[in-house]
PDB file of C-alpha atoms in Angstrom:
ATOM      1  CA  MET A   1     122.370 153.412 108.255  1.00 88.00           C
ATOM      2  CA  LYS A   2     121.724 153.541 112.130  1.00 96.00           C
ATOM      3  CA  ALA A   3     124.320 150.351 111.995  1.00 96.00           C
ATOM      4  CA  TYR A   4     126.817 152.241 110.694  1.00 96.00           C
ATOM      5  CA  LEU A   5     126.348 154.935 113.248  1.00 98.00           C
ATOM      6  CA  PHE A   6     126.961 152.873 116.053  1.00 98.00           C
ATOM      7  CA  LEU A   7     129.654 151.505 113.714  1.00 98.00           C
ATOM      8  CA  LEU A   8     131.417 154.951 113.817  1.00 98.00           C
ATOM      9  CA  ILE A   9     130.373 155.585 117.680  1.00 98.00           C
ATOM     10  CA  ALA A  10     132.208 152.757 118.613  1.00 98.00           C
ATOM     11  CA  ILE A  11     135.374 153.535 116.573  1.00 97.00           C
ATOM     12  CA  THR A  12     135.518 157.117 118.152  1.00 98.00           C
ATOM     13  CA  ALA A  13     135.002 155.065 121.965  1.00 98.00           C
ATOM     14  CA  GLU A  14     137.405 153.184 121.125  1.00 97.00           C
ATOM     15  CA  LEU A  15     139.723 155.786 119.804  1.00 97.00           C
ATOM     16  CA  PHE A  16     139.666 157.916 122.994  1.00 98.00           C
ATOM     17  CA  GLY A  17     140.346 155.180 124.936  1.00 97.00           C
ATOM     18  CA  THR A  18     143.192 153.457 123.323  1.00 96.00           C
ATOM     19  CA  SER A  19     144.968 157.733 123.650  1.00 96.00           C
ATOM     20  CA  MET A  20     143.444 157.708 127.049  1.00 97.00           C
ATOM     21  CA  LEU A  21     144.994 154.094 127.699  1.00 96.00           C
ATOM     22  CA  LYS A  22     148.314 155.876 126.668  1.00 95.00           C
ATOM     23  CA  ALA A  23     147.785 158.965 128.915  1.00 96.00           C
ATOM     24  CA  SER A  24     146.906 156.533 131.862  1.00 97.00           C
ATOM     25  CA  SER A  25     150.599 155.954 132.163  1.00 96.00           C
ATOM     26  CA  GLY A  26     149.393 152.301 133.263  1.00 97.00           C
ATOM     27  CA  PHE A  27     146.367 152.976 134.864  1.00 98.00           C
ATOM     28  CA  THR A  28     148.104 155.375 137.414  1.00 98.00           C
ATOM     29  CA  LYS A  29     146.853 158.087 136.802  1.00 98.00           C
ATOM     30  CA  ILE A  30     142.789 158.330 137.534  1.00 98.00           C
ATOM     31  CA  TRP A  31     140.657 160.408 135.637  1.00 98.00           C
ATOM     32  CA  PRO A  32     142.616 159.237 132.204  1.00 98.00           C
ATOM     33  CA  THR A  33     142.060 155.394 133.724  1.00 98.00           C
ATOM     34  CA  ILE A  34     138.437 156.505 134.443  1.00 98.00           C
ATOM     35  CA  ALA A  35     138.131 157.555 130.913  1.00 98.00           C
ATOM     36  CA  VAL A  36     139.586 154.216 129.374  1.00 98.00           C
ATOM     37  CA  PHE A  37     137.115 152.298 131.231  1.00 98.00           C
ATOM     38  CA  VAL A  38     134.284 154.727 130.631  1.00 98.00           C
ATOM     39  CA  SER A  39     135.063 154.636 126.674  1.00 98.00           C
ATOM     40  CA  PHE A  40     135.506 151.274 125.734  1.00 98.00           C
ATOM     41  CA  GLY A  41     132.602 150.521 127.571  1.00 98.00           C
ATOM     42  CA  ILE A  42     130.823 152.856 124.943  1.00 98.00           C
ATOM     43  CA  SER A  43     132.674 151.538 121.903  1.00 98.00           C
ATOM     44  CA  PHE A  44     132.053 147.933 123.091  1.00 97.00           C
ATOM     45  CA  TYR A  45     128.155 148.417 123.391  1.00 98.00           C
ATOM     46  CA  SER A  46     128.007 150.340 120.229  1.00 98.00           C
ATOM     47  CA  LEU A  47     130.153 148.048 118.678  1.00 97.00           C
ATOM     48  CA  SER A  48     127.254 145.626 119.788  1.00 97.00           C
ATOM     49  CA  LEU A  49     124.131 147.240 118.680  1.00 98.00           C
ATOM     50  CA  SER A  50     125.823 147.626 115.008  1.00 97.00           C
ATOM     51  CA  LEU A  51     126.060 143.707 114.944  1.00 97.00           C
ATOM     52  CA  LYS A  52     122.060 143.571 115.141  1.00 96.00           C
ATOM     53  CA  SER A  53     122.234 144.783 111.562  1.00 95.00           C
ATOM     54  CA  ILE A  54     126.211 144.420 110.021  1.00 94.00           C
ATOM     55  CA  PRO A  55     127.328 140.700 109.538  1.00 92.00           C
ATOM     56  CA  LEU A  56     130.409 140.623 112.144  1.00 92.00           C
ATOM     57  CA  SER A  57     133.251 140.297 109.653  1.00 87.00           C
ATOM     58  CA  ILE A  58     132.890 143.423 108.140  1.00 90.00           C
ATOM     59  CA  ALA A  59     131.514 145.811 110.977  1.00 92.00           C
ATOM     60  CA  TYR A  60     134.769 143.984 113.097  1.00 89.00           C
ATOM     61  CA  ALA A  61     137.217 144.674 110.028  1.00 87.00           C
ATOM     62  CA  ILE A  62     136.068 148.055 109.895  1.00 91.00           C
ATOM     63  CA  TRP A  63     135.924 148.455 113.352  1.00 92.00           C
ATOM     64  CA  SER A  64     139.751 147.911 113.582  1.00 88.00           C
ATOM     65  CA  GLY A  65     141.156 148.370 110.480  1.00 87.00           C
ATOM     66  CA  ILE A  66     140.561 152.627 111.065  1.00 90.00           C
ATOM     67  CA  GLY A  67     141.044 152.221 114.128  1.00 92.00           C
ATOM     68  CA  THR A  68     144.089 150.959 113.997  1.00 88.00           C
ATOM     69  CA  ALA A  69     144.667 152.750 110.625  1.00 87.00           C
ATOM     70  CA  ALA A  70     143.818 155.638 113.302  1.00 92.00           C
ATOM     71  CA  THR A  71     145.691 155.476 115.799  1.00 92.00           C
ATOM     72  CA  VAL A  72     148.800 154.934 113.757  1.00 89.00           C
ATOM     73  CA  ILE A  73     147.782 158.854 112.770  1.00 89.00           C
ATOM     74  CA  ILE A  74     146.913 159.456 116.547  1.00 93.00           C
ATOM     75  CA  GLY A  75     150.496 158.642 117.494  1.00 92.00           C
ATOM     76  CA  ILE A  76     152.404 160.535 115.394  1.00 91.00           C
ATOM     77  CA  LEU A  77     150.174 164.060 115.740  1.00 93.00           C
ATOM     78  CA  ILE A  78     149.759 163.961 119.324  1.00 94.00           C
ATOM     79  CA  TRP A  79     152.450 161.810 120.243  1.00 93.00           C
ATOM     80  CA  LYS A  80     154.611 162.333 118.856  1.00 93.00           C
ATOM     81  CA  GLU A  81     155.461 158.874 117.525  1.00 92.00           C
ATOM     82  CA  LYS A  82     158.091 158.327 114.086  1.00 92.00           C
ATOM     83  CA  ILE A  83     156.088 155.830 111.943  1.00 90.00           C
ATOM     84  CA  ASN A  84     158.486 154.304 108.636  1.00 91.00           C
ATOM     85  CA  ILE A  85     157.320 152.954 105.453  1.00 94.00           C
ATOM     86  CA  THR A  86     156.335 149.521 107.181  1.00 91.00           C
ATOM     87  CA  SER A  87     154.117 151.175 108.937  1.00 85.00           C
ATOM     88  CA  VAL A  88     152.892 153.046 105.967  1.00 89.00           C
ATOM     89  CA  LEU A  89     152.621 149.912 104.056  1.00 92.00           C
ATOM     90  CA  GLY A  90     150.557 148.309 107.120  1.00 86.00           C
ATOM     91  CA  ILE A  91     148.221 150.812 107.092  1.00 86.00           C
ATOM     92  CA  LEU A  92     147.677 150.143 103.489  1.00 89.00           C
ATOM     93  CA  PHE A  93     147.061 146.816 103.846  1.00 90.00           C
ATOM     94  CA  ILE A  94     144.763 146.909 106.615  1.00 85.00           C
ATOM     95  CA  ILE A  95     142.391 149.639 104.421  1.00 84.00           C
ATOM     96  CA  ALA A  96     142.719 147.730 100.802  1.00 88.00           C
ATOM     97  CA  GLY A  97     141.618 144.568 103.782  1.00 85.00           C
ATOM     98  CA  VAL A  98     138.681 146.665 104.614  1.00 83.00           C
ATOM     99  CA  ILE A  99     137.488 147.858 101.371  1.00 83.00           C
ATOM    100  CA  LEU A 100     137.591 144.024  99.948  1.00 86.00           C
ATOM    101  CA  LEU A 101     135.532 142.721 102.767  1.00 81.00           C
ATOM    102  CA  ASN A 102     133.000 145.300 102.027  1.00 78.00           C
ATOM    103  CA  LEU A 103     133.436 144.912  97.829  1.00 81.00           C
ATOM    104  CA  HIS A 104     130.442 141.318  98.957  1.00 76.00           C
ATOM    105  CA  ALA A 105     129.447 141.483 101.357  1.00 70.00           C
ATOM    106  CA  PRO A 106     126.307 140.277 102.421  1.00 68.00           C
ATOM    107  CA  SER A 107     123.150 142.421 102.964  1.00 60.00           C
ATOM    108  CA  GLU A 108     121.885 144.281 106.272  1.00 55.00           C
ATOM    109  CA  GLU A 109     118.555 142.191 105.654  1.00 55.00           C
ATOM    110  CA  THR A 110     120.501 138.642 105.547  1.00 55.00           C
ATOM    111  CA  VAL A 111     121.965 139.489 108.878  1.00 57.00           C
ATOM    112  CA  GLY A 112     120.816 136.718 111.639  1.00 60.00           C
ATOM    113  CA  LYS A 113     118.775 135.115 109.629  1.00 59.00           C
ATOM    114  CA  PRO A 114     118.829 131.409 109.247  1.00 54.00           C
ATOM    115  CA  GLU A 115     120.413 130.164 105.771  1.00 52.00           C
ATOM    116  CA  GLU A 116     116.932 128.467 104.560  1.00 50.00           C
ATOM    117  CA  GLN A 117     115.060 131.615 105.302  1.00 50.00           C
ATOM    118  CA  VAL A 118     117.865 134.181 103.407  1.00 46.00           C
ATOM    119  CA  GLU A 119     116.849 131.424 100.398  1.00 52.00           C
ATOM    120  CA  GLN A 120     113.278 131.901 100.235  1.00 51.00           C
ATOM    121  CA  SER A 121     113.635 135.970 100.383  1.00 47.00           C
TER     122      SER A 121
END
C-alpha cells in the first residue's frame, strides 16, 4: 500500500511539474522553471520508491496513463485548451489500457524475485 502512496506522490508531482513547464514559457521565467526541476525530481524519486514493490510495467502504465489523462484535464481547466472527440477517445483508451494491465498484474510479493524463488513460494 505504501508503494501506491509513493506512486500517487509521483503522479501529483509530475502533473504539477508539467503545468509549471507550460508556465515557464520555455524556461524564461525563473520560479516556474525551478518548480519544474523540483517537481520532476520529486516525481522520479517517488516513482523509484514505488518500484520497490510495484512491477515496472504496472507502475509506469499507471503513472503515464493517469498523468496523460489528468494533463489533458488540467490543460482544459487551467490553460483553456480545446478538446475534441479524438482526444476524449484517446484518454478513454489510455484508461482502458491501464485497467487491462492491472487485471493480471503480478503480485507485490513477486516483484524483484528471480523466477525460481517465485515458483517455490
